[in-house]
Short mmCIF file of C-alpha atoms in Angstrom, two decimals:
data_model
loop_
_atom_site.label_atom_id
_atom_site.label_comp_id
_atom_site.label_asym_id
_atom_site.label_seq_id
_atom_site.Cartn_x
_atom_site.Cartn_y
_atom_site.Cartn_z
CA ALA A 1 -39.90 12.67 -17.91
CA ARG A 2 -41.12 15.85 -17.00
CA SER A 3 -43.49 14.25 -14.27
CA THR A 4 -43.98 11.13 -12.19
CA ASP A 5 -47.04 10.59 -14.45
CA SER A 6 -45.40 10.57 -17.48
CA PHE A 7 -42.50 8.60 -16.26
CA ASN A 8 -42.37 5.12 -17.69
CA TYR A 9 -42.46 2.52 -14.96
CA ALA A 10 -42.14 -0.38 -17.47
CA THR A 11 -38.37 0.26 -18.20
CA TYR A 12 -35.16 0.09 -16.42
CA HIS A 13 -33.58 3.77 -15.86
CA THR A 14 -30.06 5.20 -15.10
CA PHE A 15 -29.25 6.90 -11.69
CA ASP A 16 -29.88 10.29 -13.08
CA GLU A 17 -33.37 9.28 -14.24
CA ILE A 18 -34.03 8.08 -10.83
CA ASN A 19 -32.81 11.02 -9.13
CA ALA A 20 -35.10 13.12 -11.55
CA PHE A 21 -37.83 10.96 -10.64
CA ILE A 22 -37.52 11.28 -6.77
CA ASP A 23 -37.04 15.33 -7.42
CA ASN A 24 -40.40 15.17 -9.35
CA LEU A 25 -42.35 13.12 -6.92
CA VAL A 26 -40.90 15.61 -4.22
CA ASN A 27 -42.05 18.78 -5.89
CA GLU A 28 -45.53 17.12 -6.88
CA ASN A 29 -45.94 16.09 -3.29
CA PRO A 30 -44.69 18.67 -0.95
CA ASN A 31 -47.12 17.96 1.90
CA LEU A 32 -46.28 14.23 1.85
CA VAL A 33 -42.85 13.54 0.31
CA SER A 34 -39.48 14.67 1.30
CA LYS A 35 -35.95 13.82 0.31
CA ILE A 36 -33.42 13.29 2.91
CA GLN A 37 -29.70 12.52 1.79
CA ILE A 38 -28.19 10.42 4.59
CA GLY A 39 -24.94 10.42 3.21
CA SER A 40 -22.73 9.94 -0.08
CA SER A 41 -21.47 7.06 -1.83
CA TYR A 42 -17.57 5.97 -1.90
CA GLU A 43 -17.60 7.85 -5.28
CA GLY A 44 -19.53 10.94 -3.95
CA ARG A 45 -22.99 10.14 -5.16
CA PRO A 46 -26.06 11.22 -2.85
CA LEU A 47 -27.60 8.32 -0.66
CA ASN A 48 -31.17 9.82 -1.17
CA VAL A 49 -34.19 8.64 0.97
CA LEU A 50 -37.70 9.46 0.22
CA LYS A 51 -39.58 10.25 3.40
CA PHE A 52 -43.19 9.75 3.36
CA SER A 53 -44.89 11.37 6.36
CA THR A 54 -48.07 13.33 7.33
CA GLY A 55 -46.60 14.37 10.99
CA PRO A 56 -43.68 15.02 13.10
CA ASN A 57 -41.96 12.45 15.43
CA ARG A 58 -43.55 9.36 14.11
CA PRO A 59 -42.26 5.69 14.16
CA ALA A 60 -41.11 4.70 10.72
CA PHE A 61 -40.73 1.78 8.16
CA TRP A 62 -38.08 1.59 6.31
CA ILE A 63 -37.50 0.10 2.68
CA ASP A 64 -34.44 -0.37 1.10
CA THR A 65 -33.73 -1.57 -2.83
CA GLY A 66 -30.70 -2.04 -4.72
CA ILE A 67 -28.03 -2.61 -2.21
CA HIS A 68 -26.78 -5.27 -4.96
CA SER A 69 -26.65 -3.08 -7.94
CA ARG A 70 -27.14 -5.73 -10.34
CA GLU A 71 -30.69 -6.72 -9.11
CA TRP A 72 -32.08 -4.05 -11.46
CA VAL A 73 -35.75 -5.41 -10.68
CA THR A 74 -35.40 -4.06 -7.27
CA GLN A 75 -34.38 -0.64 -8.02
CA ALA A 76 -37.31 -0.43 -10.53
CA SER A 77 -39.83 -1.82 -7.92
CA GLY A 78 -38.51 0.87 -5.58
CA ILE A 79 -39.80 3.38 -7.89
CA TRP A 80 -42.91 2.01 -8.34
CA PHE A 81 -43.67 1.69 -4.66
CA ALA A 82 -42.70 5.66 -4.45
CA LYS A 83 -45.15 6.57 -6.94
CA LYS A 84 -47.93 4.11 -5.51
CA ILE A 85 -47.64 5.46 -1.82
CA ALA A 86 -47.84 9.03 -3.16
CA THR A 87 -50.71 8.21 -5.45
CA ASP A 88 -52.65 5.89 -2.86
CA TYR A 89 -52.46 8.22 0.07
CA GLY A 90 -55.86 9.69 0.81
CA LYS A 91 -57.46 7.15 -1.53
CA ASP A 92 -56.52 3.63 -0.14
CA ALA A 93 -57.73 3.60 3.41
CA SER A 94 -55.27 1.20 4.81
CA LEU A 95 -52.29 2.95 3.41
CA THR A 96 -53.90 6.49 4.52
CA ASN A 97 -54.24 4.91 7.76
CA THR A 98 -50.53 3.92 7.86
CA LEU A 99 -49.29 7.20 6.81
CA ASN A 100 -51.53 8.81 9.48
CA ASN A 101 -49.88 7.00 12.13
CA ILE A 102 -46.18 6.27 10.84
CA ASP A 103 -43.70 7.16 8.15
CA ILE A 104 -42.41 5.30 5.45
CA LEU A 105 -38.69 5.80 4.38
CA LEU A 106 -37.83 4.63 1.17
CA GLU A 107 -33.97 4.32 -0.20
CA ILE A 108 -34.19 3.27 -4.09
CA VAL A 109 -30.68 3.20 -5.09
CA THR A 110 -28.74 1.75 -1.97
CA ASN A 111 -25.61 1.38 -3.70
CA PRO A 112 -25.58 4.04 -6.31
CA ASP A 113 -21.91 3.56 -7.32
CA GLY A 114 -22.52 0.00 -8.06
CA TYR A 115 -25.62 0.81 -9.84
CA VAL A 116 -24.12 3.47 -12.08
CA TYR A 117 -21.11 0.87 -12.88
CA THR A 118 -23.87 -1.78 -14.22
CA HIS A 119 -24.91 0.62 -16.69
CA LYS A 120 -21.66 1.92 -17.97
CA SER A 121 -19.05 -0.84 -17.51
CA ASP A 122 -20.42 -4.00 -16.19
CA ARG A 123 -24.25 -4.97 -16.08
CA MET A 124 -23.41 -7.92 -13.70
CA TRP A 125 -21.50 -5.85 -10.88
CA ARG A 126 -23.13 -6.55 -7.45
CA LYS A 127 -20.95 -4.95 -4.91
CA THR A 128 -19.73 -1.22 -3.81
CA ARG A 129 -16.96 0.39 -5.84
CA SER A 130 -14.48 1.14 -2.95
CA PRO A 131 -11.11 -0.16 -3.87
CA ASN A 132 -9.39 -2.71 -1.43
CA SER A 133 -5.78 -1.90 -0.21
CA GLY A 134 -3.05 -4.54 -1.39
CA SER A 135 -5.73 -5.99 -3.92
CA LEU A 136 -6.51 -5.15 -7.49
CA CYS A 137 -10.06 -6.37 -6.84
CA VAL A 138 -12.84 -3.49 -6.23
CA GLY A 139 -15.64 -3.29 -4.01
CA THR A 140 -17.08 -5.05 -0.78
CA ASP A 141 -20.49 -7.03 -0.60
CA PRO A 142 -22.43 -4.46 1.36
CA ASN A 143 -24.74 -7.07 2.48
CA ARG A 144 -21.88 -8.70 4.37
CA ASN A 145 -20.61 -5.47 5.85
CA TRP A 146 -22.63 -5.32 8.82
CA ASP A 147 -21.97 -5.60 12.68
CA ALA A 148 -23.73 -8.72 13.01
CA GLY A 149 -21.49 -11.78 13.45
CA PHE A 150 -19.20 -9.90 11.08
CA GLY A 151 -16.45 -11.86 9.34
CA GLY A 152 -18.21 -15.21 10.24
CA PRO A 153 -19.18 -18.11 7.82
CA GLY A 154 -21.00 -17.06 4.74
CA SER A 155 -18.75 -14.12 3.95
CA SER A 156 -15.27 -13.97 2.25
CA SER A 157 -12.11 -12.33 3.51
CA ASN A 158 -11.12 -12.45 -0.35
CA PRO A 159 -11.75 -9.22 -1.98
CA CYS A 160 -11.85 -10.81 -5.52
CA THR A 161 -15.12 -12.72 -4.41
CA GLU A 162 -18.53 -11.70 -4.67
CA THR A 163 -19.15 -11.82 -0.99
CA TYR A 164 -16.31 -9.81 0.24
CA ARG A 165 -17.05 -8.48 3.69
CA GLY A 166 -14.77 -5.39 3.81
CA ARG A 167 -12.26 -4.78 5.87
CA ALA A 168 -14.16 -3.76 9.06
CA ALA A 169 -17.92 -3.92 9.58
CA HIS A 170 -19.60 -0.37 8.45
CA SER A 171 -16.57 0.27 6.36
CA GLU A 172 -18.53 0.77 3.44
CA PRO A 173 -20.00 4.79 3.25
CA GLU A 174 -23.32 3.17 1.89
CA VAL A 175 -23.72 1.05 4.84
CA LYS A 176 -22.39 3.59 7.54
CA ALA A 177 -24.80 6.08 6.18
CA ILE A 178 -27.87 3.60 6.96
CA VAL A 179 -26.39 2.65 10.32
CA ASP A 180 -26.00 6.34 11.31
CA PHE A 181 -29.50 7.07 10.25
CA VAL A 182 -31.31 4.19 12.03
CA LYS A 183 -29.41 5.05 15.04
CA SER A 184 -30.18 8.73 15.25
CA HIS A 185 -33.73 8.29 14.04
CA GLY A 186 -34.20 5.87 16.93
CA ASN A 187 -37.78 4.89 16.23
CA ILE A 188 -37.58 2.76 13.20
CA LYS A 189 -39.93 -0.28 14.04
CA GLY A 190 -40.00 -1.98 10.81
CA PHE A 191 -37.16 -2.60 8.08
CA VAL A 192 -37.09 -4.38 4.72
CA SER A 193 -34.27 -4.70 2.48
CA ILE A 194 -35.19 -5.95 -1.09
CA HIS A 195 -32.96 -8.21 -3.23
CA SER A 196 -33.36 -10.32 -6.16
CA TYR A 197 -34.23 -13.22 -7.59
CA SER A 198 -34.88 -16.29 -5.42
CA GLN A 199 -38.69 -15.47 -4.43
CA MET A 200 -38.36 -15.74 -0.76
CA LEU A 201 -39.03 -13.55 1.97
CA LEU A 202 -36.59 -13.94 4.67
CA PHE A 203 -36.07 -12.74 8.46
CA PRO A 204 -33.36 -13.14 10.86
CA TYR A 205 -30.98 -14.71 11.77
CA GLY A 206 -28.60 -15.16 8.89
CA TYR A 207 -25.24 -15.70 11.00
CA THR A 208 -26.31 -18.08 13.40
CA THR A 209 -28.66 -20.98 13.97
CA ALA A 210 -30.29 -19.46 17.02
CA ARG A 211 -33.78 -18.61 16.69
CA THR A 212 -34.93 -15.16 17.30
CA PRO A 213 -37.24 -14.64 20.35
CA ASP A 214 -39.94 -13.29 17.65
CA HIS A 215 -39.54 -16.20 15.18
CA ASN A 216 -42.70 -17.18 15.71
CA GLU A 217 -44.38 -14.01 15.00
CA LEU A 218 -42.14 -13.28 12.27
CA ASN A 219 -42.79 -16.63 10.57
CA THR A 220 -46.76 -15.90 10.83
CA VAL A 221 -46.28 -12.54 9.63
CA SER A 222 -44.31 -13.81 6.43
CA ARG A 223 -46.59 -16.61 5.79
CA ASN A 224 -49.60 -13.96 5.57
CA ALA A 225 -47.25 -11.72 3.33
CA VAL A 226 -46.23 -14.07 0.75
CA ASN A 227 -49.92 -15.48 0.36
CA ALA A 228 -50.89 -11.96 -0.28
CA LEU A 229 -48.35 -11.83 -2.81
CA ALA A 230 -49.10 -15.13 -4.47
CA SER A 231 -52.96 -14.08 -4.67
CA LEU A 232 -52.12 -11.83 -7.39
CA TYR A 233 -50.08 -13.72 -10.07
CA GLY A 234 -49.78 -17.23 -8.13
CA THR A 235 -45.89 -16.36 -7.74
CA SER A 236 -44.76 -18.80 -5.20
CA TYR A 237 -42.50 -17.71 -2.41
CA THR A 238 -40.65 -19.58 0.27
CA TYR A 239 -40.19 -17.97 3.65
CA GLY A 240 -38.35 -18.63 6.94
CA SER A 241 -35.11 -17.63 8.45
CA ILE A 242 -32.07 -16.78 6.64
CA ILE A 243 -29.99 -19.48 7.76
CA ALA A 244 -32.71 -22.20 7.68
CA THR A 245 -34.03 -21.25 4.13
CA ILE A 246 -31.10 -20.23 2.18
CA TYR A 247 -27.63 -20.23 3.55
CA GLN A 248 -25.26 -18.86 6.54
CA ALA A 249 -24.85 -15.55 5.96
CA SER A 250 -22.60 -13.39 8.11
CA GLY A 251 -22.58 -9.49 8.48
CA GLY A 252 -26.30 -9.06 6.80
CA THR A 253 -28.45 -6.11 6.89
CA ILE A 254 -31.57 -7.03 8.78
CA ASP A 255 -29.51 -9.29 11.45
CA TRP A 256 -27.97 -6.13 12.30
CA THR A 257 -31.25 -4.23 12.33
CA TYR A 258 -33.04 -6.91 14.43
CA ASN A 259 -29.96 -6.60 17.08
CA GLN A 260 -30.37 -2.90 16.97
CA GLY A 261 -34.05 -3.66 18.23
CA ILE A 262 -36.22 -3.32 15.19
CA LYS A 263 -38.29 -6.34 15.50
CA TYR A 264 -40.03 -6.61 12.16
CA SER A 265 -36.80 -6.82 9.87
CA TYR A 266 -37.39 -8.54 6.78
CA SER A 267 -35.63 -9.28 3.57
CA PHE A 268 -37.11 -9.97 0.23
CA GLU A 269 -35.56 -11.98 -2.73
CA LEU A 270 -37.92 -10.77 -5.77
CA ARG A 271 -39.15 -12.94 -8.36
CA ASP A 272 -37.69 -14.86 -11.14
CA THR A 273 -39.52 -17.61 -12.63
CA GLY A 274 -36.16 -19.49 -13.30
CA ARG A 275 -35.29 -18.13 -16.62
CA TYR A 276 -33.63 -15.02 -16.42
CA GLY A 277 -31.90 -14.26 -13.09
CA PHE A 278 -30.64 -10.72 -12.72
CA ALA A 279 -31.81 -9.83 -16.37
CA LEU A 280 -35.36 -10.07 -15.62
CA PRO A 281 -37.00 -8.26 -18.66
CA ALA A 282 -38.46 -5.08 -18.15
CA ASN A 283 -42.05 -5.99 -18.86
CA GLN A 284 -41.86 -7.96 -15.49
CA ILE A 285 -41.18 -4.65 -13.51
CA ILE A 286 -44.87 -3.80 -13.03
CA PRO A 287 -46.22 -7.27 -12.21
CA THR A 288 -43.16 -7.98 -9.51
CA ALA A 289 -43.69 -4.47 -8.29
CA GLU A 290 -47.67 -5.06 -7.93
CA GLU A 291 -47.24 -8.42 -6.22
CA THR A 292 -44.31 -7.48 -3.74
CA TRP A 293 -46.52 -4.30 -2.92
CA LEU A 294 -49.14 -6.61 -1.45
CA ALA A 295 -46.80 -8.47 0.65
CA LEU A 296 -45.07 -5.15 1.78
CA THR A 297 -48.35 -3.63 2.54
CA LYS A 298 -49.09 -6.69 5.00
CA LEU A 299 -45.74 -6.25 6.54
CA ILE A 300 -46.29 -2.55 7.13
CA GLU A 301 -49.78 -2.99 8.42
CA HIS A 302 -48.39 -5.42 10.82
CA THR A 303 -46.06 -3.11 12.25
CA ARG A 304 -48.27 -0.39 12.36
CA ASP A 305 -50.79 -2.38 14.33
CA ASN A 306 -48.25 -3.84 16.71
CA LEU A 307 -45.87 -1.06 17.40
CA TYR A 308 -43.50 -1.89 20.59
CA MET B 1 -19.26 -2.30 -20.99
CA GLU B 2 -18.37 -5.92 -20.16
CA ASN B 3 -18.93 -8.21 -22.96
CA TYR B 4 -20.72 -11.53 -22.21
CA SER B 5 -21.18 -13.07 -25.39
CA GLY B 6 -21.03 -16.80 -25.17
CA GLN B 7 -21.80 -17.05 -21.41
CA GLN B 8 -24.13 -19.16 -20.14
CA VAL B 9 -26.05 -19.47 -17.12
CA LEU B 10 -26.38 -23.15 -15.93
CA ARG B 11 -28.83 -24.17 -13.41
CA ILE B 12 -27.70 -26.88 -11.26
CA PHE B 13 -29.78 -29.76 -9.86
CA PRO B 14 -27.87 -31.45 -6.98
CA THR B 15 -29.47 -34.77 -5.81
CA ASP B 16 -27.78 -35.20 -2.70
CA GLU B 17 -25.44 -33.75 -0.31
CA ASP B 18 -22.16 -34.94 -1.95
CA GLN B 19 -22.83 -33.40 -5.06
CA VAL B 20 -24.18 -30.10 -3.12
CA ASN B 21 -20.35 -30.32 -1.78
CA LEU B 22 -18.92 -30.74 -5.35
CA VAL B 23 -20.42 -27.74 -6.75
CA ARG B 24 -19.28 -25.96 -3.74
CA ALA B 25 -15.98 -27.10 -4.47
CA LEU B 26 -16.26 -25.09 -7.89
CA GLU B 27 -16.42 -21.97 -5.67
CA ASP B 28 -12.73 -22.48 -4.70
CA LEU B 29 -11.48 -23.12 -8.30
CA GLU B 30 -10.90 -19.12 -8.94
CA HIS B 31 -9.51 -19.54 -12.34
CA LEU B 32 -12.83 -20.75 -13.55
CA GLN B 33 -14.08 -17.44 -12.63
CA ILE B 34 -17.62 -18.84 -11.86
CA ASP B 35 -20.11 -16.07 -10.95
CA PHE B 36 -22.90 -18.05 -8.45
CA TRP B 37 -26.06 -16.41 -9.11
CA THR B 38 -27.78 -18.56 -6.33
CA SER B 39 -25.51 -20.44 -4.22
CA PRO B 40 -25.06 -23.88 -3.04
CA THR B 41 -27.17 -24.78 -0.10
CA LYS B 42 -29.26 -27.67 0.18
CA VAL B 43 -30.26 -30.96 -1.73
CA LEU B 44 -33.01 -29.94 -4.13
CA LEU B 45 -32.49 -26.30 -4.18
CA PRO B 46 -31.10 -25.35 -7.48
CA ILE B 47 -28.01 -23.57 -7.95
CA ASP B 48 -27.48 -21.10 -10.81
CA ILE B 49 -23.85 -20.40 -12.11
CA ARG B 50 -22.85 -17.70 -14.94
CA VAL B 51 -20.01 -19.41 -16.52
CA SER B 52 -17.52 -17.51 -18.93
CA PHE B 53 -17.40 -19.00 -22.63
CA ARG B 54 -13.72 -20.13 -22.14
CA ASN B 55 -14.59 -22.09 -19.02
CA LEU B 56 -17.96 -23.46 -20.31
CA GLN B 57 -16.62 -26.79 -21.47
CA SER B 58 -14.74 -27.66 -18.46
CA VAL B 59 -17.34 -26.77 -15.96
CA LYS B 60 -19.96 -29.10 -17.99
CA VAL B 61 -17.48 -31.77 -18.20
CA TYR B 62 -17.09 -31.65 -14.38
CA LEU B 63 -20.70 -31.38 -13.78
CA GLU B 64 -21.29 -34.47 -16.12
CA SER B 65 -18.53 -36.60 -15.04
CA ASN B 66 -19.67 -36.24 -11.51
CA ASN B 67 -23.48 -37.15 -12.79
CA ILE B 68 -24.80 -33.73 -11.68
CA GLN B 69 -27.82 -32.67 -13.46
CA TYR B 70 -28.16 -29.37 -14.96
CA SER B 71 -29.80 -27.32 -17.53
CA ILE B 72 -28.95 -24.01 -19.52
CA MET B 73 -31.01 -21.55 -18.15
CA ILE B 74 -29.66 -18.55 -20.21
CA HIS B 75 -27.95 -19.47 -23.35
CA ASP B 76 -26.04 -16.43 -24.05
CA VAL B 77 -26.30 -13.63 -21.48
CA GLN B 78 -25.09 -10.82 -24.03
CA SER B 79 -28.17 -11.30 -26.04
CA LEU B 80 -30.29 -10.86 -22.87
CA LEU B 81 -28.33 -7.76 -21.87
CA ASP B 82 -28.50 -6.42 -25.80
CA GLU B 83 -32.36 -7.00 -25.59
CA GLU B 84 -32.31 -5.04 -22.49
CA GLN B 85 -30.10 -1.97 -23.88
CA ASN B 86 -32.55 -2.14 -26.87
CA GLU B 87 -35.62 -1.73 -25.11
CA MET B 88 -34.14 1.17 -22.67
CA ARG B 89 -33.17 2.80 -26.01
CA ARG B 90 -36.57 2.21 -27.64
CA ASN B 91 -38.19 3.64 -24.46
CA ARG B 92 -36.14 6.68 -24.52
CA ALA B 93 -37.13 7.24 -27.85
CA THR B 94 -40.54 6.98 -27.37
CA GLU B 95 -40.53 9.31 -24.28
CA ASN B 96 -38.84 11.94 -26.40
#
């Protein structure tokens, strides 16, 4: 597509097409959108983050999609979010207020090697593509690679499993890049990592049954967010801490971000209606993105209005 | 591209903790090469597993012999992926 207006948001796209979209969006909105390369993947692909900002030195709200490469509806939703933010700024009062106070950071393809692999070799690939010494099995689960209960229950030491944690915390460059960026930024106040397909909104912890000191607040905000989401198409979400809602998972993204002091840390599991799983038909991309945006807006607004 | 012809995704409905554990035990049987799309967690939460054509019968027999209810969520994974590819091609052609 030559512009983000002619881009087809209702189909799945390759990594190169997504990068072209990112460049177009930046070129079309030079005063609002910029691209930051926070690092490179194992195979050398750029780890691009879109920064929506109207002023210097602002607190920020982070969103990432596609850390599990086969969850295609998440990258597709990320593209839609990017266009929505650029389009609504100056038109939608709440989003305009948000961007006049905080930045939004959006990493659309968080695991580019895996994503390219899903297009070229194995549509069901979930992990990164880094080799594991002593094993023929490739890749690490980037959502078990964070320094938060790393190596504990709910992750695997077997490189041939889908939940292989990697040789050490932050061993994956895709994870390390975010870790370094979050630390160097130092002012990220909200963080959402987006997955599919269990229809859940989750918050820390996953590696321990201990409740965070902010459990009640996160629970209330999550309830408001899933109610907003359901208001559009009636999609039913559950919500709660990771360990209480799904299972014990060690080394997860948002446990690390919470422990870094990012109080408003959440993880989404976007929709499926129990029919398609990771092969969600493309005609559900826009409805999924639309309803998720309503929930995201609630999370962003709460962060904006409760900076700490 | 990896071919998923004949592979199915089964949605399993454990009715008690023993059944959850029986499904969890499948994770350790590496030769069955089961891909857990959603993991065994707690009673009444469905579990989705992708099973290769070669192991489909063994897995179904295991579930049925333990009285574990399941349904076929996706009958042929490859046909869904083919449709996905066709749609992407169609969209590209339209854009061009």
